[in-house]
Short mmCIF file of C-alpha atoms and ligand atoms in Angstrom, two decimals:
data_model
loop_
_atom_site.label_atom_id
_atom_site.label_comp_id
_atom_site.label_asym_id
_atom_site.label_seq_id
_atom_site.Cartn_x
_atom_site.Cartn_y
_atom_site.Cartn_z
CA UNK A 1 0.00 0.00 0.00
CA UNK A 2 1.56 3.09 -1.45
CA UNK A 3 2.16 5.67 2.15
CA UNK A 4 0.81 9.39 1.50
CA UNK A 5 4.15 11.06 1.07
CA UNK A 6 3.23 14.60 1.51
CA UNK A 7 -0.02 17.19 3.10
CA UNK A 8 -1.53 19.64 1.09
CA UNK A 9 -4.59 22.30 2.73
CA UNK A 10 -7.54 22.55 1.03
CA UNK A 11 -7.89 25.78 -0.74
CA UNK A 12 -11.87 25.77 0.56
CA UNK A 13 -11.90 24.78 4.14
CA UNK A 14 -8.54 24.66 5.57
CA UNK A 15 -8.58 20.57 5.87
CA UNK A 16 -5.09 18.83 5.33
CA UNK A 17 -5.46 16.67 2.56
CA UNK A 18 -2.54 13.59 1.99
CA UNK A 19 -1.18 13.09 -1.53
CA UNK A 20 -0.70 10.26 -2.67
CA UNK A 21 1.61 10.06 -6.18
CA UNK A 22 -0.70 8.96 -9.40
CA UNK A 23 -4.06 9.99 -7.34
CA UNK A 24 -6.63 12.49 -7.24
CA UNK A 25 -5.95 15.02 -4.02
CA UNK A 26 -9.16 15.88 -2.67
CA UNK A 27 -10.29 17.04 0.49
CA UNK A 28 -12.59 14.60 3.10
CA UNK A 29 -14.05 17.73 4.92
CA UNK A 30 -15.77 19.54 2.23
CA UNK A 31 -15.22 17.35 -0.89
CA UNK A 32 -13.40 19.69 -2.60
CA UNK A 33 -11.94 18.13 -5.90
CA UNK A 34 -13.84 15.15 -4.97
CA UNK A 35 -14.92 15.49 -8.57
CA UNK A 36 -13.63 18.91 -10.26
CA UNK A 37 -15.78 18.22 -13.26
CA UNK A 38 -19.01 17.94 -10.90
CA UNK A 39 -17.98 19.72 -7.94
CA UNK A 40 -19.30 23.68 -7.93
CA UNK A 41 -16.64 25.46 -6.32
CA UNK A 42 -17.19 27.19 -3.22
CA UNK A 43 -21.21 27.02 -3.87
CA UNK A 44 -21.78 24.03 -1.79
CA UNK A 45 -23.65 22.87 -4.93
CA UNK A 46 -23.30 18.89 -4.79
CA UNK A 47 -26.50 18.41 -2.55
CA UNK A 48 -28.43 21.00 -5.38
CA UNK A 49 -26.52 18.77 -7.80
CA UNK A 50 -28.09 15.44 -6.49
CA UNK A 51 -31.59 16.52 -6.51
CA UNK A 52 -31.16 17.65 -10.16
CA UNK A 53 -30.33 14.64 -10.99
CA UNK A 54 -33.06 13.03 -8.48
CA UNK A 55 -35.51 12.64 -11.24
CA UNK A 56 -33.30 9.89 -13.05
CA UNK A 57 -34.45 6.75 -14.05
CA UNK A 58 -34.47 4.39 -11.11
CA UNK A 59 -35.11 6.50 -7.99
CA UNK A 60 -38.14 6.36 -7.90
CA UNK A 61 -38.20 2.04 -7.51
CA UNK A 62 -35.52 2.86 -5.05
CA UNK A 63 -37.63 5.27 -3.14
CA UNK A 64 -40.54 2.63 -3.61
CA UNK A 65 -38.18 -0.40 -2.25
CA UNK A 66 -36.43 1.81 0.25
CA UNK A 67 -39.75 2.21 1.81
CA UNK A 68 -41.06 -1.74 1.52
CA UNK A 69 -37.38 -3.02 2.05
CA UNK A 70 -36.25 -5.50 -0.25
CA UNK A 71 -35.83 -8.30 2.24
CA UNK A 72 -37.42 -11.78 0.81
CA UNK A 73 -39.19 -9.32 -1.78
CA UNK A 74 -38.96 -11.24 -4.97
CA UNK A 75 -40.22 -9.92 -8.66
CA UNK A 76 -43.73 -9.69 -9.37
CA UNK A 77 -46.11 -8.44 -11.98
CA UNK A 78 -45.95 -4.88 -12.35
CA UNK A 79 -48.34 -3.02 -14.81
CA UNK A 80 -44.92 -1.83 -16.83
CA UNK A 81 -43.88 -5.72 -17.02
CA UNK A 82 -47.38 -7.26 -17.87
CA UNK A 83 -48.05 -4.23 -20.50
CA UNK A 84 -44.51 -5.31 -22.19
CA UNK A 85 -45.61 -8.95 -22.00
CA UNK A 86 -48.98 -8.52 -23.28
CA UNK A 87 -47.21 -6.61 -26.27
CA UNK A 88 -44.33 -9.09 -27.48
CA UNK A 89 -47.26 -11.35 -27.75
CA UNK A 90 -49.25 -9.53 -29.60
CA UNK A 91 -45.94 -8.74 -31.97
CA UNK A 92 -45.35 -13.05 -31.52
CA UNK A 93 -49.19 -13.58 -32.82
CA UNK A 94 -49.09 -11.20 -36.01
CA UNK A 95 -46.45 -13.15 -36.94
CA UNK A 96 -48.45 -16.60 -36.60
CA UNK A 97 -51.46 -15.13 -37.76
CA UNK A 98 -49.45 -14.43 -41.16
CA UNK A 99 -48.13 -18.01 -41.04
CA UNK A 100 -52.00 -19.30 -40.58
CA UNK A 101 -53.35 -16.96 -43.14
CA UNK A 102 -50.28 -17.60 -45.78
CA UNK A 103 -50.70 -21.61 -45.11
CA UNK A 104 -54.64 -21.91 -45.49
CA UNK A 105 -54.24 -19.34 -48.86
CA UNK A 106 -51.35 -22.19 -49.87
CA UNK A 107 -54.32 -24.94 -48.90
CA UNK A 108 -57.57 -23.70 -49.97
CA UNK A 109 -56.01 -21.53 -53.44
CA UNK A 110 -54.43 -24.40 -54.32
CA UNK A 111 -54.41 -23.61 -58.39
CA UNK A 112 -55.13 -20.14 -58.39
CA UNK A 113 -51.88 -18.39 -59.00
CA UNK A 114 -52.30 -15.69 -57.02
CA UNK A 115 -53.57 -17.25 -53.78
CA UNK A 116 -50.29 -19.45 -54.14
CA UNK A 117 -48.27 -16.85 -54.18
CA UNK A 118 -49.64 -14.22 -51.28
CA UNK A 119 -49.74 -17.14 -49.35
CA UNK A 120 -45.89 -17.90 -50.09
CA UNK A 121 -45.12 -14.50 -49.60
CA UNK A 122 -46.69 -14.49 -46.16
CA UNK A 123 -45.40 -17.52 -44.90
CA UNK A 124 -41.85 -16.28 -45.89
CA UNK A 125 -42.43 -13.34 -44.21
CA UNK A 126 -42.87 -15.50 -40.96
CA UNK A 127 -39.98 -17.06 -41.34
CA UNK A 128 -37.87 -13.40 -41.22
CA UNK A 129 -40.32 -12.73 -37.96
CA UNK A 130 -40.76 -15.53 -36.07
CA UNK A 131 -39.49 -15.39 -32.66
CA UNK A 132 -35.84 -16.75 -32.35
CA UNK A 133 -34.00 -18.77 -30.10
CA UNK A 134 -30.75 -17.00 -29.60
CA UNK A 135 -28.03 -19.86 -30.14
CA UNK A 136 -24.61 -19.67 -27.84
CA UNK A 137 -22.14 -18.97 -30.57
CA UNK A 138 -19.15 -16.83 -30.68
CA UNK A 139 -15.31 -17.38 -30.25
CA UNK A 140 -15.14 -16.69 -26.81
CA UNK A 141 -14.05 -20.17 -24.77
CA UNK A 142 -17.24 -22.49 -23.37
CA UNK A 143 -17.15 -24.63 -20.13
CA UNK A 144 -19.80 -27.32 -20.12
CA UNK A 145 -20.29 -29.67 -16.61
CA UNK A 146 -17.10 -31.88 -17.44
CA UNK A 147 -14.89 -28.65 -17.77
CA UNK A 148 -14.78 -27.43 -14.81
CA UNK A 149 -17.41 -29.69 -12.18
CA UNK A 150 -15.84 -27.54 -9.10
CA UNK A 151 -17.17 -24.13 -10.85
CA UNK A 152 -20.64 -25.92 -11.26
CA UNK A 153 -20.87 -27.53 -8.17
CA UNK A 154 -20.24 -23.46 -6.92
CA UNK A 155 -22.84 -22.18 -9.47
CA UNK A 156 -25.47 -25.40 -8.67
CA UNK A 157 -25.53 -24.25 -5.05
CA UNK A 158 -25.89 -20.98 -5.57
CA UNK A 159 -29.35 -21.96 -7.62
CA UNK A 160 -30.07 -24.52 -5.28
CA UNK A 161 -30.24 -21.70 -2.35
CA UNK A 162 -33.10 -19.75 -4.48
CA UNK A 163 -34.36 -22.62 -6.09
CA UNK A 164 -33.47 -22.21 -9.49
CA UNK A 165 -32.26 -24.19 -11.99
CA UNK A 166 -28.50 -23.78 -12.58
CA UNK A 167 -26.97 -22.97 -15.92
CA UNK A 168 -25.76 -25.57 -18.97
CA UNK A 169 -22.86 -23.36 -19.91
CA UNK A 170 -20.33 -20.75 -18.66
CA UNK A 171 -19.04 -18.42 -21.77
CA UNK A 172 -15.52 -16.78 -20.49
CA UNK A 173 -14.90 -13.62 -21.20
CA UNK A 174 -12.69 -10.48 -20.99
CA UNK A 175 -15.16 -8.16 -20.34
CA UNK A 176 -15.69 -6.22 -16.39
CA UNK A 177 -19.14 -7.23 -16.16
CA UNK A 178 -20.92 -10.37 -15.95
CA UNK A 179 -24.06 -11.19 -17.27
CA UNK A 180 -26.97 -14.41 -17.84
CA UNK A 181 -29.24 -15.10 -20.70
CA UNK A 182 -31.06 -18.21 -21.92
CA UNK A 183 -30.38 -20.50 -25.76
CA UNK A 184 -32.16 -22.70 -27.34
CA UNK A 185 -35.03 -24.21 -25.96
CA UNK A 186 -34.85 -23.58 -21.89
CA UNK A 187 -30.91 -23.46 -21.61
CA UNK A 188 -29.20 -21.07 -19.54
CA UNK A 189 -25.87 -19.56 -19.77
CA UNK A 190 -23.71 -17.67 -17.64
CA UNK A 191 -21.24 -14.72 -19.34
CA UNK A 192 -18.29 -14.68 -16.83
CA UNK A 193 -16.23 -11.49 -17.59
CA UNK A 194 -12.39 -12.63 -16.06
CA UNK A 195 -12.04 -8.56 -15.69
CA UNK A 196 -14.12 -8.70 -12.90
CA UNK A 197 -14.29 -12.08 -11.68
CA UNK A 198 -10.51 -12.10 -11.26
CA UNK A 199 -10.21 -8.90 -9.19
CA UNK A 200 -12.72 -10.20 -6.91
CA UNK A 201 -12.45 -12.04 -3.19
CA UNK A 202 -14.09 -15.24 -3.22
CA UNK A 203 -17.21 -14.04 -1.14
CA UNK A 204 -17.93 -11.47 -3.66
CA UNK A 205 -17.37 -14.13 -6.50
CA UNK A 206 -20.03 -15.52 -4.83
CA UNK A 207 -22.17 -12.45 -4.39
CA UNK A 208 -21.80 -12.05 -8.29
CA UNK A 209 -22.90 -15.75 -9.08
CA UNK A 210 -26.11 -14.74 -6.58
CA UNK A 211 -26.92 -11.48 -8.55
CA UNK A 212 -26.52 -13.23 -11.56
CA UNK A 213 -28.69 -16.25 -10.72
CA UNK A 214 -30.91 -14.17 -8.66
CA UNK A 215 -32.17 -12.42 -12.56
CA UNK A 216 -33.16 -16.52 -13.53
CA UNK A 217 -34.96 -17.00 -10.24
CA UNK A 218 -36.84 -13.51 -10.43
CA UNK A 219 -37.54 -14.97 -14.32
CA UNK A 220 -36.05 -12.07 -15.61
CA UNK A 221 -34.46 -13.63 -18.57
CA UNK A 222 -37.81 -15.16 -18.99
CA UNK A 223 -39.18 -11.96 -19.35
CA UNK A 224 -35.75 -10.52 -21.24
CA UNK A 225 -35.88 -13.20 -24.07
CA UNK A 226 -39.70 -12.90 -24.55
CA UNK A 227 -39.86 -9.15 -25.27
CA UNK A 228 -36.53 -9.23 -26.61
CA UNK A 229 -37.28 -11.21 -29.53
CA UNK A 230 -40.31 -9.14 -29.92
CA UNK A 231 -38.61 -6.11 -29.74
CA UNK A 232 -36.01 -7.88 -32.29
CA UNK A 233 -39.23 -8.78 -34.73
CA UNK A 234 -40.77 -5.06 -34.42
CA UNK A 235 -37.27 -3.86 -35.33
CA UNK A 236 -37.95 -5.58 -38.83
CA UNK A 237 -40.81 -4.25 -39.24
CA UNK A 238 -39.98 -0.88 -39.11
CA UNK A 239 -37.02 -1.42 -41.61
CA UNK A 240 -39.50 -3.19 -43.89
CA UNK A 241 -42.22 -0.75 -43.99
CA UNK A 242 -39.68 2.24 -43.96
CA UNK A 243 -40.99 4.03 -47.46
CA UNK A 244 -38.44 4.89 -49.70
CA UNK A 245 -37.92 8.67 -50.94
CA UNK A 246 -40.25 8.90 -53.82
CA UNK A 247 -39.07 8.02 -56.99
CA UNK A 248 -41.65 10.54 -59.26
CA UNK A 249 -43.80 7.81 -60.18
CA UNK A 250 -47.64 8.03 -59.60
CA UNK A 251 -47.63 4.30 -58.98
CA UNK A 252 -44.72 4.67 -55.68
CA UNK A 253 -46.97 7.65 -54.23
CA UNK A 254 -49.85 4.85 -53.83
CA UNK A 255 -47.48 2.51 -52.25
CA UNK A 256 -46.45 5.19 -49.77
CA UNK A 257 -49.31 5.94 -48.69
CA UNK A 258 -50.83 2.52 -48.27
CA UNK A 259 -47.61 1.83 -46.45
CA UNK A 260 -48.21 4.95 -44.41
CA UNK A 261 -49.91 3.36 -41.43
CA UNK A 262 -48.51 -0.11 -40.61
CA UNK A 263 -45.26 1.85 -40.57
CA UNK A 264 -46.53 3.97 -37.87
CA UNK A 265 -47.91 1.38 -36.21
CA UNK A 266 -44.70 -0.79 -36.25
CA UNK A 267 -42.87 2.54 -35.28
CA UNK A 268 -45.39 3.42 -32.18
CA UNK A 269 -45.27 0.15 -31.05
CA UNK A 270 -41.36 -0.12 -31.21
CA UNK A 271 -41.32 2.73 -29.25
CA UNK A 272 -44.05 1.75 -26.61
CA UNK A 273 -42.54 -1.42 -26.08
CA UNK A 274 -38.59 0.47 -25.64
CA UNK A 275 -40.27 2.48 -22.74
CA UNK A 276 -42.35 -0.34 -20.92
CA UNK A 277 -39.43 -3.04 -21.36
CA UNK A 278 -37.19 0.12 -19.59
CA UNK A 279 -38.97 0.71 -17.24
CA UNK A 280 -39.23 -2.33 -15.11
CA UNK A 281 -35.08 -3.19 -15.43
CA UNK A 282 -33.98 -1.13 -11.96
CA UNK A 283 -36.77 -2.61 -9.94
CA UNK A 284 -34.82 -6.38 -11.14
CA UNK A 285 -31.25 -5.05 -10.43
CA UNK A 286 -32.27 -4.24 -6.73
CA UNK A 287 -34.05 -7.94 -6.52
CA UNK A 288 -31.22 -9.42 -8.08
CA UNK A 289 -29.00 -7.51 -5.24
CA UNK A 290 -31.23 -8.55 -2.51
CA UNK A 291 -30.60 -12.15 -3.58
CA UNK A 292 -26.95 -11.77 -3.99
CA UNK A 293 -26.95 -10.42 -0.01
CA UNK A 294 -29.14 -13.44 1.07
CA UNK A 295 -26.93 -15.99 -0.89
CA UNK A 296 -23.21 -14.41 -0.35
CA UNK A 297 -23.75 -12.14 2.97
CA UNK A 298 -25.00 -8.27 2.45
CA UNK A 299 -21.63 -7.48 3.20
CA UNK A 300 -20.12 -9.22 0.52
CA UNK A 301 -22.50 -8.37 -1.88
CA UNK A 302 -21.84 -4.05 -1.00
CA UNK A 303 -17.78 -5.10 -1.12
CA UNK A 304 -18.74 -6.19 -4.91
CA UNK A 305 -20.78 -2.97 -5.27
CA UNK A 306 -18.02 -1.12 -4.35
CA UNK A 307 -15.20 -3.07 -6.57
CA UNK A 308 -17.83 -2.02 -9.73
CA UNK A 309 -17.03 1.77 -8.69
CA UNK A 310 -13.68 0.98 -9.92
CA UNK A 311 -14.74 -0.86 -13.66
CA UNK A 312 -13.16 2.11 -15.43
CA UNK A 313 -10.11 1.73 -13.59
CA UNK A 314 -9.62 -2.44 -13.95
CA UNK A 315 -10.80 -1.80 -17.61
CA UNK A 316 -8.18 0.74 -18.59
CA UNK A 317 -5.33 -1.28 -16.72
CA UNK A 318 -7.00 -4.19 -18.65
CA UNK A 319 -6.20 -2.94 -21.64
CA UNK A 320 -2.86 -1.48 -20.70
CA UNK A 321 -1.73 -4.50 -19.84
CA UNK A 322 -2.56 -6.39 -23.18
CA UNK A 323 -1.57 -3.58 -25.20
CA UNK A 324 1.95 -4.08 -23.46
CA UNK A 325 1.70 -7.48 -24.00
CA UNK A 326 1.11 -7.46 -27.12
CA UNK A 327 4.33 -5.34 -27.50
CA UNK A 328 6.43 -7.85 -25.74
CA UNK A 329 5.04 -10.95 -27.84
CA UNK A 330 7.10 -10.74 -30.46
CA UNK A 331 10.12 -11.35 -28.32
CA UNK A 332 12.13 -14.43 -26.96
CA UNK A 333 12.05 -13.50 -23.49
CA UNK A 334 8.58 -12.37 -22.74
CA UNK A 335 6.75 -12.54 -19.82
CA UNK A 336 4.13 -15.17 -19.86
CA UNK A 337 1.64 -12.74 -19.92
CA UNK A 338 -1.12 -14.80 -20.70
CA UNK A 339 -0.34 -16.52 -16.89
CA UNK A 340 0.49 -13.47 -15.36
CA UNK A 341 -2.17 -10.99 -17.08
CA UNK A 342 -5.25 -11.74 -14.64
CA UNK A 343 -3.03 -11.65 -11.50
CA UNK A 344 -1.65 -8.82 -12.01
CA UNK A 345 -5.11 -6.78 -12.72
CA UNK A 346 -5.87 -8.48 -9.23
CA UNK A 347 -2.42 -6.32 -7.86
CA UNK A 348 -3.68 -3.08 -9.61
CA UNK A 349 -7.08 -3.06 -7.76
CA UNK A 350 -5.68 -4.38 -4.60
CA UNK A 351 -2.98 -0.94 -4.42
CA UNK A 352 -5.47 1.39 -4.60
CA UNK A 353 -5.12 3.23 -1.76
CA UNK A 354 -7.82 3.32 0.68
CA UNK A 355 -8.36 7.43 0.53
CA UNK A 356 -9.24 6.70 -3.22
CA UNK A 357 -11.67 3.98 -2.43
CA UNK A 358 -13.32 6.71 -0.70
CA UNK A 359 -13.00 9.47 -3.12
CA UNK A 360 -14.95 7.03 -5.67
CA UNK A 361 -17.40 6.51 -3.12
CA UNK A 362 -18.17 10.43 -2.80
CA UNK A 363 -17.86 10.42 -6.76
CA UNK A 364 -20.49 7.44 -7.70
CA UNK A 365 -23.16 9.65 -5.13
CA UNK A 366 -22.25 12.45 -7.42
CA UNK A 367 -21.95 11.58 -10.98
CA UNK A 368 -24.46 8.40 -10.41
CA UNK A 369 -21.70 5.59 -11.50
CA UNK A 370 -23.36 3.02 -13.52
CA UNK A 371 -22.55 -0.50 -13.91
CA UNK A 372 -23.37 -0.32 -17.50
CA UNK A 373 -26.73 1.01 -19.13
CA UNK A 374 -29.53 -1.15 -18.05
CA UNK A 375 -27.78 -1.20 -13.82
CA UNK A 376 -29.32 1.44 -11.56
CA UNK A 377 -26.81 4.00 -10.10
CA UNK A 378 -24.49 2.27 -7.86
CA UNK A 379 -24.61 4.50 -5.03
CA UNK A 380 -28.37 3.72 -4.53
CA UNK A 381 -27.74 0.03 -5.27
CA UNK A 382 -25.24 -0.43 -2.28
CA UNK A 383 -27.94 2.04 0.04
CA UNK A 384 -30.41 -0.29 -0.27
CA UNK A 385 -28.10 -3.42 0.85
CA UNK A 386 -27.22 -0.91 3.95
CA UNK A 387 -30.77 -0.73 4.67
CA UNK A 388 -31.03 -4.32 4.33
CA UNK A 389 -28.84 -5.17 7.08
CA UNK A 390 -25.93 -7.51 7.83
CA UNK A 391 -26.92 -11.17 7.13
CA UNK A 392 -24.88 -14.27 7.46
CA UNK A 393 -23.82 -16.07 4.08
CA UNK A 394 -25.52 -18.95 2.97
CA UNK A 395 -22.61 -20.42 0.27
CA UNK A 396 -19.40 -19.94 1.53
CA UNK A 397 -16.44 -20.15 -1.32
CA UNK A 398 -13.37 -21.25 1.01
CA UNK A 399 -9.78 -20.87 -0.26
CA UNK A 400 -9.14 -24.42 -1.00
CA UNK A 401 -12.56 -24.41 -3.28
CA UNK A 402 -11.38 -21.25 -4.73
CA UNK A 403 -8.23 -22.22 -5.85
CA UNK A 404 -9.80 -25.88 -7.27
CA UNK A 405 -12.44 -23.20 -9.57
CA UNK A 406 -9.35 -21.07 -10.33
CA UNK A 407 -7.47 -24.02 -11.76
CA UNK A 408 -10.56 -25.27 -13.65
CA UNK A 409 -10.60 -21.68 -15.17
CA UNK A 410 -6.98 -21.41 -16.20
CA UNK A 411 -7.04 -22.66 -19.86
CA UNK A 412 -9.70 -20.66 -20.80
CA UNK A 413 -8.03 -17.63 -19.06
CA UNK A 414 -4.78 -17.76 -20.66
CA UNK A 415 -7.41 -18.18 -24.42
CA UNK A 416 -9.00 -15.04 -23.05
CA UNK A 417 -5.95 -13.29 -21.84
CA UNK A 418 -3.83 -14.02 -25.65
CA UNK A 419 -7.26 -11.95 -27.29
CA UNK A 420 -8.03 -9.43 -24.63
CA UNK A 421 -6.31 -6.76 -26.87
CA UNK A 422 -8.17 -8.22 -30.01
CA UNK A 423 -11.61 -8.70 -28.16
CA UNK A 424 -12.08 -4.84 -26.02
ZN1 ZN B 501 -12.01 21.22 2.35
ZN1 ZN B 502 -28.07 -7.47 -13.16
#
């Protein structure tokens, strides 16, 4: 741990404020510099700051949970949720209704030219809409049950604690985040992104697998891949119906027009179904928190919180490091990077110094750190596992486990690790 060399006083209040080389110098008394580019110097302006930005998306479920409490709360049917259900299957019908229609015009105008062809037409057009089952493709490395039975057996009792089914494949990754989706018929996959699962302790490994997990047992992904493929079908619909700029011709004019209102109504309900499917996403983060807590501890699940304040940080060293890699590769004595990449991202987190830790802390209330785009503000996710309370861990990853998962893991690592620079 790097020792604060030098004192400087804050310009503002008077505080001594430590420096520590390659940091941010900011003051703990009044948060000056805390975050120059939010901070409104002198005005006291970061409380004025926070209610303008009070009417983001997702304060008001936290407000809503913050007064129920999420404890043992689990997801269930909002109007937002059923309204974006009730949609995708309308979108999901029109396209069997075509497939019904085009089949008995294939049937019944058997002969007649015409009906033959409308009804070819329309059943073709099905088979561009249909609803898909997303396939698990892609270059990245997969672990099935016989690659790595420790990491299951961690992942099965994870699901077995909120009775869900576990998942039938783990997709490594580079990425800082982590994520779960379904393929095929039923499957379920976990997206395991080593820059984050690597920098983590085991108990927040564990509070990750819960949040993760936790979106299955809510039937989030149920709900994701539903109006997801709707959203996907309505998509083509708009580009279909889009009219072309008119070409002159008296005969294209018609065409417009007639295409005039399925296009809007494509359009209307594309956007409709955006809004409702958005709408509903921070009220399953929280959940999915509240089920990390119960699984890995509360604690453990706000320590992982607070290590996704720092994804900007682990991603830029991320790619340091590969770019400098990738430098060195070309020479006889290189490092084995692909062994020692991971590791050493573990270091980089593990020096930051603990006045930092808290500077990021003051920041993410500030500048509302997200986790990515569809994650509610971090700040508000770790207040509502304060509110929550300590709780005692129901899985426990213990370092002789860890280290049996972390050897299970080390092929595909090193895979990931060679294309990290090819793959970010
Ligand atoms: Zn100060
Ligand atoms: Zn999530």
């Amino acid at each position: 741990m790097p020792e604060a060399t030098t004192e400087q006083v804050c310009p503002q209040c008077g505080t001594g404020m430590p420096v520590h080389e390659g940091y941010r110098v900011w003051c703990a008394g009044c948060d000056w510099n805390v975050a120059p580019e939010l901070f409104v110097y002198g005005a006291g302006g970061t409380a004025e700051r926070r209610r303008d930005f009070a009417g983001r998306h997702g304060t008001a479920t936290f407000e809503e949970l913050a007064r129920e409490g999420t404890q043992g709360l689990r997801a269930r049917l909002t109007p937002s949720s059923v309204l974006a259900g009730v949609l995708a299957l309308l979108v999901h019908g029109l396209s069997f209704v075509l497939l019904g229609v085009g089949a008995w015009l294939l049937v019944a105008g058997w002969g007649n030219p015409f009906a033959v062809a409308f009804g070819a037409l329309l059943v073709l057009t099905f088979l561009v809409l249909r609803p898909r089952f997303p396939r698990l493709g892609g270059t990245a490395p997969q672990l099935g049950r016989a690659d790595a039975p420790r990491l299951f057996a961690l992942v099965d009792s994870v699901a077995a604690e909120m009775d869900t089914r576990s998942v039938d494949a783990i997709v490594v990754e580079p990425y800082v985040n982590a994520a779960v989706t379904t393929y095929g018929l039923r499957r379920r996959v976990l997206h395991l992104g080593l820059g984050l699962w690597a920098v983590l302790t085991p108990q927040q490994k564990v509070a990750l697998l819960g949040h993760e997990l936790g979106h299955f047992a809510n039937g989030d992904t149920r709900h994701g891949s539903l109006v997801g493929s709707a959203l996907h079908t309505l998509r083509l619909w708009v580009a279909v119906l889009t009219p072309d700029p008119w070409d002159g011709r008296l005969t294209h004019l018609l065409v417009i027009g007639m295409m005039r209102i399925p296009y809007y109504a494509a359009q209307s309900g594309l956007t409709l179904l955006e809004k409702v499917s958005l709408r509903g996403l921070p009220r399953r983060e929280y959940l999915a928190d509240d089920l990390a807590a119960e699984v890995a501890s509360a604690e453990a699940a706000r320590d992982l919180m607070e290590t996704l304040l720092h994804a900007d940080r682990i991603d830029s060293e991320l790619r340091r490091l590969s770019n400098e890699a990738a430098a060195f590769a070309s020479r006889q004595d290189a490092p084995r990077m692909d062994e020692t990449l991971w590791p050493r991202l573990a270091e980089h987190l593990a020096s930051v110094p603990p006045r930092e830790r808290e500077r990021l802390r003051r920041v993410s209330a500030l500048d509302w750190h997200q986790q990515d785009s569809t994650h509610p503000p971090t700040h508000l996710r770790i207040e509502l596992l304060d509110r929550r309370g300590p709780s005692v861990a129901k899985v426990v990853l213990d370092e002789r486990t860890e280290s049996a998962v972390e050897r299970e893991l080390r092929p595909a690592a090193k895979k990931v690790a060679r294309t990290v620079a090819r793959d970010m």
